[in-house]
CSV table of C-alpha atoms in Angstrom, one decimal:
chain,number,residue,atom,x,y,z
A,7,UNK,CA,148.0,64.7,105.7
A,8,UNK,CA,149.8,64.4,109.1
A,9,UNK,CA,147.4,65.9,111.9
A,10,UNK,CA,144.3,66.4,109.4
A,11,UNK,CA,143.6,63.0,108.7
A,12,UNK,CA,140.4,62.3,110.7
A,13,UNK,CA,138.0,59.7,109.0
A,14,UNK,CA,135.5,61.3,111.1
A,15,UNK,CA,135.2,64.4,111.3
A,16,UNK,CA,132.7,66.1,113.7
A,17,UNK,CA,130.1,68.5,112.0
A,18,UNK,CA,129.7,72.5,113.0
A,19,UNK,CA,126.2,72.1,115.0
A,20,UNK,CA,123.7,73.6,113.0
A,21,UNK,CA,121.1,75.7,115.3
A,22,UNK,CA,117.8,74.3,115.8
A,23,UNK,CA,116.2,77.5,113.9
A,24,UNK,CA,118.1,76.8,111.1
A,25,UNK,CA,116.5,73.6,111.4
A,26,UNK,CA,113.0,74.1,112.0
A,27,UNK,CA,112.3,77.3,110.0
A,28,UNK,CA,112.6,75.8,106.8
A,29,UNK,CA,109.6,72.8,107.0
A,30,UNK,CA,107.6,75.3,109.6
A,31,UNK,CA,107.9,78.0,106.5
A,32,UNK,CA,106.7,75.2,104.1
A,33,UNK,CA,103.6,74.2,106.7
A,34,UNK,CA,102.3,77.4,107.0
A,35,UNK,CA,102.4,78.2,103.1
A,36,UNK,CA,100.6,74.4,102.8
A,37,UNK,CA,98.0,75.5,105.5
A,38,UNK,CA,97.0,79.4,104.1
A,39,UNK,CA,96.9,77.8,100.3
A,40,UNK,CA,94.6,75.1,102.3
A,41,UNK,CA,92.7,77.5,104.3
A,42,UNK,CA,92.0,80.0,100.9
A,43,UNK,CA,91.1,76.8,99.0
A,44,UNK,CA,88.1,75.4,100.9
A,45,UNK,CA,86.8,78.1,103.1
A,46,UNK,CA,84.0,78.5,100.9
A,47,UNK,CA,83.4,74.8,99.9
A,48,UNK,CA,79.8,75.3,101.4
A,49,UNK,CA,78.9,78.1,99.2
A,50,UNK,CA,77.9,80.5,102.3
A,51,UNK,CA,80.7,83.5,102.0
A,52,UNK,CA,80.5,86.7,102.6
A,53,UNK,CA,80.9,88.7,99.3
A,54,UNK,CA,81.8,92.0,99.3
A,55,UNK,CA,78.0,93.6,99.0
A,56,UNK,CA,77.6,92.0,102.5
A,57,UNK,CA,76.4,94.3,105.2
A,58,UNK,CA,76.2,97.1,102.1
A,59,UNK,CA,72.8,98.5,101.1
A,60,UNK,CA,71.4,96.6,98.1
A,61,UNK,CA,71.9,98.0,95.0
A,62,UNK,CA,68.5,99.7,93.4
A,63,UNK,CA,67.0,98.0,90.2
A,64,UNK,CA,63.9,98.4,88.0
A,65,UNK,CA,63.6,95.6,85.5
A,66,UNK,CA,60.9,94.5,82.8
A,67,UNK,CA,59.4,91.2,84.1
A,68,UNK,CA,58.8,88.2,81.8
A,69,UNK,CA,54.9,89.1,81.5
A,70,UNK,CA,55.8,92.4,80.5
A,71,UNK,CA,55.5,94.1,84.0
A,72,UNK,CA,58.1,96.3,85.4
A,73,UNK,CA,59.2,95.9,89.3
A,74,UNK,CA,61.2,98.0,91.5
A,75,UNK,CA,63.4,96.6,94.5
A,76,UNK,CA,61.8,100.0,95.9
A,77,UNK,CA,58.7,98.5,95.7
A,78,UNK,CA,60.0,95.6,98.3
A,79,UNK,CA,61.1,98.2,100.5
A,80,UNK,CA,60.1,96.8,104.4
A,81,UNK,CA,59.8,93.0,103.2
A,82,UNK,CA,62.6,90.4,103.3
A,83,UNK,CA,63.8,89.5,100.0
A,84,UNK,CA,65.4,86.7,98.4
A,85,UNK,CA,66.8,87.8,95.0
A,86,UNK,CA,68.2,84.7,93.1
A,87,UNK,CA,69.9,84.8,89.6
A,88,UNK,CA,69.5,81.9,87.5
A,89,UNK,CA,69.3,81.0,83.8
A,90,UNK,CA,67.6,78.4,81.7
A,91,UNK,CA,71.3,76.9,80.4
A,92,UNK,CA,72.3,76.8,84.4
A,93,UNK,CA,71.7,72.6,85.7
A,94,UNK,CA,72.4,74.2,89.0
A,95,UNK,CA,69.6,76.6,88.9
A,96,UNK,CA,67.4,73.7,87.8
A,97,UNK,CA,68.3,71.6,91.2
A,98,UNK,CA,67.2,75.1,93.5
A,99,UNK,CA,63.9,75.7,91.6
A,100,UNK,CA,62.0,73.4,93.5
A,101,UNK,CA,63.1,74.7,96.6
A,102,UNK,CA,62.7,78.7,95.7
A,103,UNK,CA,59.0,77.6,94.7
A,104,UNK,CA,58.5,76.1,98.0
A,105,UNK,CA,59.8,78.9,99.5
A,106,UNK,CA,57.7,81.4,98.1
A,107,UNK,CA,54.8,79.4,98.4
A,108,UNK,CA,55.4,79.3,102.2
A,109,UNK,CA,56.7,82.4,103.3
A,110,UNK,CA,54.3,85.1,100.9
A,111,UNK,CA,52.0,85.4,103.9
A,112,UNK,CA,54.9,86.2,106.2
A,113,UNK,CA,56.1,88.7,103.5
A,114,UNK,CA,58.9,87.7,102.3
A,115,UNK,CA,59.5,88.2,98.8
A,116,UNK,CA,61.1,86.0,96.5
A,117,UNK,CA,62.4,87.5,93.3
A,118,UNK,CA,64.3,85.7,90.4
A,119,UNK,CA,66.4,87.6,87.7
A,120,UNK,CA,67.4,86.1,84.6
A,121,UNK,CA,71.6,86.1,83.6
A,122,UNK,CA,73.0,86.5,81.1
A,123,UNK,CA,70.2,83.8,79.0
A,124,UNK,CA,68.9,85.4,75.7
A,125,UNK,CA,66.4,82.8,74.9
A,126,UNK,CA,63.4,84.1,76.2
A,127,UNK,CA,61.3,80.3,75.2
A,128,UNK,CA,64.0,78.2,77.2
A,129,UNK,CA,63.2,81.2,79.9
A,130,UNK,CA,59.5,80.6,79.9
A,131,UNK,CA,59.6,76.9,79.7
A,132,UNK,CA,61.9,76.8,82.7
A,133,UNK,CA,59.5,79.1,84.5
A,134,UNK,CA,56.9,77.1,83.6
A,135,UNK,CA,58.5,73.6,83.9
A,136,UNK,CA,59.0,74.5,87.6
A,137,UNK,CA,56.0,75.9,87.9
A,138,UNK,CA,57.7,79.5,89.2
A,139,UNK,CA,55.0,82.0,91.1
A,140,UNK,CA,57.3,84.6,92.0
A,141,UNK,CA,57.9,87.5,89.4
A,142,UNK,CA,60.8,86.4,87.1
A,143,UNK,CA,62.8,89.7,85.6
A,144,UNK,CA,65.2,90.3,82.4
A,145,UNK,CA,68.3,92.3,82.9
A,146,UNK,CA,69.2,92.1,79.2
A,147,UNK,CA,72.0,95.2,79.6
A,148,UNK,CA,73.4,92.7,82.5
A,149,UNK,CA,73.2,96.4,84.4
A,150,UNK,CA,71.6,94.8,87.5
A,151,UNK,CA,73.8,91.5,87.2
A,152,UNK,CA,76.9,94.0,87.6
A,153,UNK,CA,75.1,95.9,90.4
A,154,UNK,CA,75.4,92.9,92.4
A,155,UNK,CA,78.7,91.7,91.3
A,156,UNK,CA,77.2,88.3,90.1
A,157,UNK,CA,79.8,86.4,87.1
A,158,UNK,CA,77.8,83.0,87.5
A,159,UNK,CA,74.9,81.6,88.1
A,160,UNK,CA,73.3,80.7,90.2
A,161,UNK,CA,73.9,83.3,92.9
A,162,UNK,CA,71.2,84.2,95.5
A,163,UNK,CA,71.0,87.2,97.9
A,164,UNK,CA,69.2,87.7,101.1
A,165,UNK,CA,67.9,91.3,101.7
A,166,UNK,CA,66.7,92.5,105.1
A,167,UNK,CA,63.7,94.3,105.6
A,168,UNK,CA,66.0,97.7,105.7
A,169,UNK,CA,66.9,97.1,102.2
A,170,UNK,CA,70.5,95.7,103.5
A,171,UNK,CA,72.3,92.7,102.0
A,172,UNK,CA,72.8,90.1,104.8
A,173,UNK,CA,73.6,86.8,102.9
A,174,UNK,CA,74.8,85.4,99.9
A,175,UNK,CA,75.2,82.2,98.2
A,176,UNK,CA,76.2,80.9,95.4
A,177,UNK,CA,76.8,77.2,93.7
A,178,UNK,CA,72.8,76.0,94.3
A,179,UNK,CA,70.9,76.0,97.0
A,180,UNK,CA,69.8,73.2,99.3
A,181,UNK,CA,67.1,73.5,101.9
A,182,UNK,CA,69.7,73.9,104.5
A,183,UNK,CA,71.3,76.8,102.6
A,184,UNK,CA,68.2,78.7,102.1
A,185,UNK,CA,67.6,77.9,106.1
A,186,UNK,CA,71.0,79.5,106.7
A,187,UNK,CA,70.6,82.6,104.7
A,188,UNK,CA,67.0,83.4,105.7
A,189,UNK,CA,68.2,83.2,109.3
A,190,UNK,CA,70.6,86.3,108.3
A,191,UNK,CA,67.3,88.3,107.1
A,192,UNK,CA,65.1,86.9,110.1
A,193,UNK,CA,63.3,84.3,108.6
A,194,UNK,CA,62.3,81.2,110.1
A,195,UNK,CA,62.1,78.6,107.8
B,20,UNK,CA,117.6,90.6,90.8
B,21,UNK,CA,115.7,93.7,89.4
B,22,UNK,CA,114.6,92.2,86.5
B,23,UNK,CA,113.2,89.2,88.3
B,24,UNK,CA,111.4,91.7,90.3
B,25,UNK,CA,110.0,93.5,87.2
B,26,UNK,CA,109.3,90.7,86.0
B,27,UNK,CA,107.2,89.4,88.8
B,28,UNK,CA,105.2,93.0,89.1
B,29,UNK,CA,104.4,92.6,84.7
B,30,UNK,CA,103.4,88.9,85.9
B,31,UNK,CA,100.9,90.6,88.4
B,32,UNK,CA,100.0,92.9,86.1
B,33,UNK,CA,98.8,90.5,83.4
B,34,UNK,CA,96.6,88.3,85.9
B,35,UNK,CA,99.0,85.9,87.3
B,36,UNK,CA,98.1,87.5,90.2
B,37,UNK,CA,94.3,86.5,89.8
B,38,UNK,CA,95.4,82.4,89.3
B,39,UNK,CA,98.8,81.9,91.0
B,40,UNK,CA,98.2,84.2,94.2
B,41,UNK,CA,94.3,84.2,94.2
B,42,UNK,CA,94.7,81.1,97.5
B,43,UNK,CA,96.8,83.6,99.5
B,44,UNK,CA,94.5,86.4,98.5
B,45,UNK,CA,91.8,84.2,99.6
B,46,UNK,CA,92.6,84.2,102.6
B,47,UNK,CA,91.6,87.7,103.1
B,48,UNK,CA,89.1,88.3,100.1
B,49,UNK,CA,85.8,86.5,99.0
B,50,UNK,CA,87.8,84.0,96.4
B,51,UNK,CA,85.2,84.2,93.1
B,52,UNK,CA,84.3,81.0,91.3
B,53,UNK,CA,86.8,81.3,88.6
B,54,UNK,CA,89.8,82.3,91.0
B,55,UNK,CA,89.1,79.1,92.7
B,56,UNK,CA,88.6,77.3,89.9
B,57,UNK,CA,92.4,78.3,89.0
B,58,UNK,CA,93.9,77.9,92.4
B,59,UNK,CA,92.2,74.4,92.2
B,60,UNK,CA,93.8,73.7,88.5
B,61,UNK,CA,97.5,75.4,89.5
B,62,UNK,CA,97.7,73.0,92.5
B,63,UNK,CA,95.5,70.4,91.9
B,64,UNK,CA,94.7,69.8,95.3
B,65,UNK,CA,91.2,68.9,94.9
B,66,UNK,CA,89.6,68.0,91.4
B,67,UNK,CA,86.2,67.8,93.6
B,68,UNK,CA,86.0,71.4,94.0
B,69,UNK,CA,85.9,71.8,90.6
B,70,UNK,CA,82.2,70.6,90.4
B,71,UNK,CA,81.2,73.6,93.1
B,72,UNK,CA,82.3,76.0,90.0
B,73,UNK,CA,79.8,78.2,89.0
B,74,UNK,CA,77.7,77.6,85.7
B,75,UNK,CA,78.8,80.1,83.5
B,76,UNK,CA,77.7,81.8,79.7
B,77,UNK,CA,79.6,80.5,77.5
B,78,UNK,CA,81.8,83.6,75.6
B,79,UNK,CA,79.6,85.2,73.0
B,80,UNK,CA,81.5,84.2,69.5
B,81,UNK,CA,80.2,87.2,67.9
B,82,UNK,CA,82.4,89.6,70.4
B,83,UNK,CA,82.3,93.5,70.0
B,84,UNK,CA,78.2,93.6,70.8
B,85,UNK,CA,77.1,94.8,73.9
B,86,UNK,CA,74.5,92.9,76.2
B,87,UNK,CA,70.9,93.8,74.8
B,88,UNK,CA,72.1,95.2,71.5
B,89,UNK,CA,72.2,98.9,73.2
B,90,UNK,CA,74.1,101.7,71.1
B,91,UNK,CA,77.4,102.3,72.7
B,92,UNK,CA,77.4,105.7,74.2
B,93,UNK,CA,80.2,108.2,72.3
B,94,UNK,CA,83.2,109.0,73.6
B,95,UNK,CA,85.7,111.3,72.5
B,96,UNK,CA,89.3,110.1,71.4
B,97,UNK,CA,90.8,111.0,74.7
B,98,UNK,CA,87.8,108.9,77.0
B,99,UNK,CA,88.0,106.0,74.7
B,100,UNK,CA,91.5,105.8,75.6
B,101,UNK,CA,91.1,106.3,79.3
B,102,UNK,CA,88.2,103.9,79.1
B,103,UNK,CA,90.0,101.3,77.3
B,104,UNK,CA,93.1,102.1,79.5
B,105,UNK,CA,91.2,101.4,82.9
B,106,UNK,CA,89.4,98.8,81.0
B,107,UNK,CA,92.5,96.6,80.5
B,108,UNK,CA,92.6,96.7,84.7
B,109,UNK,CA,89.5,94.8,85.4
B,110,UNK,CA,89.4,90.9,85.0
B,111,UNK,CA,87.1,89.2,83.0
B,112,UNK,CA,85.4,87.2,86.2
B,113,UNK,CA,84.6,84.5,84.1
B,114,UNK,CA,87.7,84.3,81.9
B,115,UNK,CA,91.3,83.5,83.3
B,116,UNK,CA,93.2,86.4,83.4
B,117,UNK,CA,91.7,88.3,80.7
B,118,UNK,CA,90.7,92.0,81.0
B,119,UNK,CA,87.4,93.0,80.0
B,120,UNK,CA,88.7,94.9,76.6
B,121,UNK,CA,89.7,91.0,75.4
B,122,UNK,CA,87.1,89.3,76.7
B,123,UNK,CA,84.5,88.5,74.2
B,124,UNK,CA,81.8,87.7,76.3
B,125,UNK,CA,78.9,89.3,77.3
B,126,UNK,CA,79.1,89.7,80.8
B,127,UNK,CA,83.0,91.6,80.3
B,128,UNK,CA,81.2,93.4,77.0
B,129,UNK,CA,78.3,94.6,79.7
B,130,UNK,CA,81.1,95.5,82.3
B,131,UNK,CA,83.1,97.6,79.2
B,132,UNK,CA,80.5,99.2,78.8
B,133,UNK,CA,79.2,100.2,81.8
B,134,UNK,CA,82.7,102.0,82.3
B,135,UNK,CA,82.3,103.1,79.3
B,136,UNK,CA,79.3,105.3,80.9
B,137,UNK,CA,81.3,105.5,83.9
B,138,UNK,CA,83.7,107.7,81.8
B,139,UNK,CA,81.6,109.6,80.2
B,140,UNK,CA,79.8,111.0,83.2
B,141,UNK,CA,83.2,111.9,84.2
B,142,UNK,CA,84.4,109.1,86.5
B,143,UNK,CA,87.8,109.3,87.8
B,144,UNK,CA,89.9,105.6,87.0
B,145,UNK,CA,89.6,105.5,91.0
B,146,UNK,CA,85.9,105.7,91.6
B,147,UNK,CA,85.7,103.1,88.8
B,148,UNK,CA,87.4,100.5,89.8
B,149,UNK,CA,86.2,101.1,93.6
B,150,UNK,CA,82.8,100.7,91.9
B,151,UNK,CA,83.9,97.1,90.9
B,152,UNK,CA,85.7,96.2,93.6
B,153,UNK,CA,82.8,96.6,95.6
B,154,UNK,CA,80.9,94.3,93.6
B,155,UNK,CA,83.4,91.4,92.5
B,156,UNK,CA,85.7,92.0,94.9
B,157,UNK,CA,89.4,92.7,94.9
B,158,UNK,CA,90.2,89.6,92.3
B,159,UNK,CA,88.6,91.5,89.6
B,160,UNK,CA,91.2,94.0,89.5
B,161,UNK,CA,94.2,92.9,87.4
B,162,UNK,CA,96.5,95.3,89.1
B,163,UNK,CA,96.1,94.6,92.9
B,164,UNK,CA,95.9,97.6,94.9
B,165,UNK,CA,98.8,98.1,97.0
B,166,UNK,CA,97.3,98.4,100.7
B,167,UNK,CA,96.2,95.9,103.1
B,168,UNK,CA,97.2,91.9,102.7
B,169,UNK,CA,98.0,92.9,99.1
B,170,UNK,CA,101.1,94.0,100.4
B,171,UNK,CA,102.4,91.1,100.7
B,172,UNK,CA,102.0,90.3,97.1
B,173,UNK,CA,103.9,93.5,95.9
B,174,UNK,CA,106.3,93.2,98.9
B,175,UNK,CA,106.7,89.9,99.4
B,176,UNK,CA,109.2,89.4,96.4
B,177,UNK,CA,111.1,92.2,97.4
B,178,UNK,CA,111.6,91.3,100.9
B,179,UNK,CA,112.5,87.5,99.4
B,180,UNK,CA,115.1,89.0,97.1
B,181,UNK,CA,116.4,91.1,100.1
B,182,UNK,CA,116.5,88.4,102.5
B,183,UNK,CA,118.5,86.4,99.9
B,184,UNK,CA,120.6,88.6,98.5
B,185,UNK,CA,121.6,89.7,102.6
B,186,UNK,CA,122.3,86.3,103.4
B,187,UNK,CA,124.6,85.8,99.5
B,188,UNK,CA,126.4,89.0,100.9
B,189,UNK,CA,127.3,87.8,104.2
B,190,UNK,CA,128.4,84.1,103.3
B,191,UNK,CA,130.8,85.8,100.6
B,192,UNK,CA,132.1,88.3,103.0
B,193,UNK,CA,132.4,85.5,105.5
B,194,UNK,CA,134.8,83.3,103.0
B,195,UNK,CA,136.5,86.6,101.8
B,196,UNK,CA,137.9,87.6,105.4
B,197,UNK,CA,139.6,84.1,105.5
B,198,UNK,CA,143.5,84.9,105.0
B,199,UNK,CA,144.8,82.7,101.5
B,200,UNK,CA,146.8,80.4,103.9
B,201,UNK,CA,143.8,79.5,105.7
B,202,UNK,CA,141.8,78.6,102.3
B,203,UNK,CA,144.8,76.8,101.4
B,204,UNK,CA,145.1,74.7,104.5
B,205,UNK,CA,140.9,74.2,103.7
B,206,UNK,CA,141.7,72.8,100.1
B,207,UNK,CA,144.6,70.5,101.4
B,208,UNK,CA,141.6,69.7,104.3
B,209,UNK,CA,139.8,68.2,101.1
B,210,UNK,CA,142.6,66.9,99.8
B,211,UNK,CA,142.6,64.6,102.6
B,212,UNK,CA,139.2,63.4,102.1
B,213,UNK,CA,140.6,60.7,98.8
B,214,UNK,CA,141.2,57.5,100.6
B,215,UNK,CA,144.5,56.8,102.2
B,216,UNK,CA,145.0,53.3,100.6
B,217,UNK,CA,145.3,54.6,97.2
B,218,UNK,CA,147.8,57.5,98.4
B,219,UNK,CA,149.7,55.1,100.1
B,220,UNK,CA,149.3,53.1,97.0
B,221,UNK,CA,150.7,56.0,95.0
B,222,UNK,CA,153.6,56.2,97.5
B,223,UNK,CA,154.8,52.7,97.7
B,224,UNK,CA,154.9,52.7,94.1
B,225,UNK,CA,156.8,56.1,93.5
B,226,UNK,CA,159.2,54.5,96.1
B,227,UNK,CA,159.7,51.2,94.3
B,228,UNK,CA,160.3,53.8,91.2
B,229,UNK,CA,163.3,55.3,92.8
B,230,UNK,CA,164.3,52.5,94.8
B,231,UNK,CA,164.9,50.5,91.0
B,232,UNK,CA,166.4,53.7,89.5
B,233,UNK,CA,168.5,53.9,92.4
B,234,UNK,CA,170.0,50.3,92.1
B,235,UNK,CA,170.7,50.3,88.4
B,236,UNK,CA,174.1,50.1,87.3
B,237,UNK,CA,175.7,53.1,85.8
B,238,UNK,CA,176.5,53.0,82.1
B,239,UNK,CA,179.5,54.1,80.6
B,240,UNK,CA,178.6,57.3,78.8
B,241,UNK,CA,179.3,57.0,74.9
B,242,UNK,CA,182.1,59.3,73.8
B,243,UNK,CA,181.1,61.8,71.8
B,244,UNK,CA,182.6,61.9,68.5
B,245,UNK,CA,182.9,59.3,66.2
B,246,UNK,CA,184.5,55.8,67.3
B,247,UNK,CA,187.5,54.5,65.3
C-alpha cells in the first residue's frame, strides 16, 4: 500500500511474435480454406485418372450395338457422361453435337454414356430432342461409370490418341471448356 | 487430452473428415462435387458455388438392389465380412459421409458390389481401396490414409494438443517456482488495485470509531451481587 501504489502501472512488453503469430495463423487458415474452396470454380481440374491410361470398356449402345474404347484406339476421344434427369447435360448437348459434327473428319470421336438413368424413353427422347449423332451407350451395372470415377453428371473426359486421359471436366460444358480440353488431346477447335 | 484425441480420430473415421477437412484436403486433392458442396455448407462462404454442384441420382428408395438388377456374386461368411468391413471405408461420393454399405443408392450399391467381386477374386483391402482412390480420389476413403498432406490431418491434433499442453506445463511451472512470500506480495499487488478513496474512506471512519470510543466517559462497573 506504501511503495506499490502506482495508478499506472507499466505493462511486461509482449514480443512482437507473440503478437503477430496469432492473426498471421488465422490468415493463412482463411487463405488455404479459400484456396481449396474455389480452385475448381471453373470446372477444369485435374482428377486423379489424369495423365493415367483410360480405363477399357465395352458397352451395349442405345440401338442395340456394342462399342469398344479399343475400337477408338489412335483417335482422340471425347467421352461425356450425361443423363436424361441431368438440366446440365441438357445445356452441353448442343455443343457435343456441334462438336461431333465438326471434328468427325478430323477423327475425333465423340462418345456419350448414359449414368445412372434407367428410363431408356426419357434416354431416347433426349437423344433425339438434341438431335445426338454420336453413339450413345448404357452402362446399366454403373461398371464403366466407376471405371472412371464419375459420382455426377455431367462429367466429360478427353482421351488422347494413345489411349491416355489428358482432361476432365465436370459441371457443363461451354464452348470455351470444350476448347480448353480438346487443346489437352490436340484438337483445334 | 487423450480422449479428445480419440475422439477426433472416431470423428475422421465416421466422415467428418470428408466435410469438415475436405477444404484443407483440397488443397492437395481433386475436391469431388459433394465435398465441396460440404465445405461450402460448413462455412458458408459462398452459397454461389452451390449451383456448380453436380446433378446427381437421386438415392434409389428401394435400396439393397444392385445397378441392372445383376445377381450378387456369393461370398462365403468370412468375404462377406471382409467385404462389408472394407466396404464401410469407402464414401458414398454422392452422400455426406455415408459409406457405401449405408448408402441406398445406386451408384454406392454399384460400388458395393463391385468390391464385392473385388473380394471374391481375392483382392487384398489394400488393392481395393487403391483401386478407388484412383478413381474418386483420396475423399472417397472414410479413413484417410496416413502419408502425404494427410498427415497433417492425423498429426495435426496431436501436435495442437502437444503444443498446448507444453506451453500449460511451462506457465504452471513458471508460477510454481515463485517462493509463497512472493505470491503474497502479488495478491497484496492486487489488493492495491480497489481505489484509494474508499480505503481511505474505510480508514477515516475506523478512526472516528476509536477516536469516539476513546473519548467516552468510563462507567462505574455495577457491583456484582445484589444491591441493598
Amino acid at each position: 500500500m506504501t511503495s506499490k501504489t502506482d495508478s499506472n502501472p507499466i505493462p511486461a512488453p509482449v514480443s512482437p511474435l507473440r503478437r503477430v503469430l496469432p492473426p498471421v495463423i488465422a490468415a493463412a487458415l482463411v487463405v488455404a480454406l479459400g484456396f481449396g474452396l474455389f480452385r475448381s470454380s471453373n470446372g477444369q481440374v485435374g482428377g486423379p485418372l489424369v495423365g493415367k491410361p483410360a480405363p477399357a470398356f465395352t458397352l451395349q449402345t442405345l440401338n442395340g450395338g456394342t462399342l469398344s474404347l479399343a475400337s477408338l484406339k489412335g483417335r482422340p476421344v471425347v467421352l461425356n457422361f450425361w443423363a436424361s434427369w441431368c438440366v446440365p447435360c441438357r445445356d452441353e448437348a448442343p455443343v457435343l453435337r456441334d462438336l461431333s459434327e465438326k471434328q468427325a473428319a478430323n477423327g475425333l470421336a465423340v462418345v456419350g454414356v448414359v449414368f445412372s438413368d434407367k428410363n431408356i424413353k426419357a434416354v431416347n427422347a433426349f437423344v433425339q430432342e438434341y438431335a445426338l449423332a454420336y453413339p450413345s451407350l448404357l452402362d446399366p451395372k454403373l461398371n464403366t461409370s466407376i471405371a472412371y470415377g464419375v459420382s455426377g453428371v455431367p462429367e466429360t473426359f478427353f482421351i488422347d490418341k494413345a489411349g491416355i486421359v489428358r482432361g476432365y471436366d465436370q459441371g457443363g460444358l461451354t464452348r470455351e471448356r470444350l476448347t480448353a480440353g480438346l487443346s489437352k488431346i490436340g484438337v483445334v477447335y | 487430452m487423450g480422449a479428445a484425441y480419440g475422439l477426433w480420430l472416431m470423428a475422421c473415421r465416421h466422415g467428418l473428415s470428408s466435410s469438415v477437412f475436405s477444404g484443407l484436403l483440397g488443397l492437395f486433392h481433386r475436391p469431388r462435387a459433394t465435398s465441396r458442396t460440404l465445405l461450402v455448407a460448413l462455412l458458408l462462404l459462398s452459397p454461389a458455388s452451390l449451383a456448380q454442384t453436380l446433378s446427381q441420382p437421386s438415392p434409389n428408395p428401394s435400396g439393397g438392389i444392385s445397378a441392372g438388377g445383376a445377381p450378387v456374386q456369393a461370398l462365403s461368411p468370412a468375404q462377406e465380412a471382409r467385404a462389408q468391413a472394407i466396404g464401410r471405408t469407402i464414401r458414398c461420393p454422392v452422400c455426406q459421409g455415408l459409406p457405401i454399405t449405408e448408402s441406398p443408392t445406386d451408384l454406392s450399391q454399384s460400388m458395393l458390389r463391385e468390391l464385392r467381386e473385388q473380394v471374391g477374386a481375392g483382392q487384398d483391402a489394400d488393392q481395393i481401396t487403391t483401386y478407388f482412390a484412383a478413381r474418386y480420389g483420396d475423399t472417397v476413403l472414410l479413413d484417410p490414409p496416413r502419408r502425404g498432406a494427410n498427415l497433417l490431418l492425423w498429426l495435426g491434433p496431436l501436435a495442437a494438443a502437444l503444443l498446448g499442453g507444453g506451453w500449460l506445463l511451462s506457465s504452471v511451472r513458471s508460477r510454481g517456482k515463485l517462493a509463497p512470500a512472493q505470491l503474497i506480495e502479488n495478491q497484496a499487488d492486487e489488493l492495491d488495485d480497489v481505489p484509494d478513496e474508499y480505503l481511505a474512506q474505510v480508514k477515516a471512519e475506523v478512526k472516528d470509531s476509536e477516536r469516539s470510543r476513546a473519548s467516552l466517559p468510563t462507567q462505574p462497573q455495577p457491583a456484582h451481587g445484589r444491591t441493598p
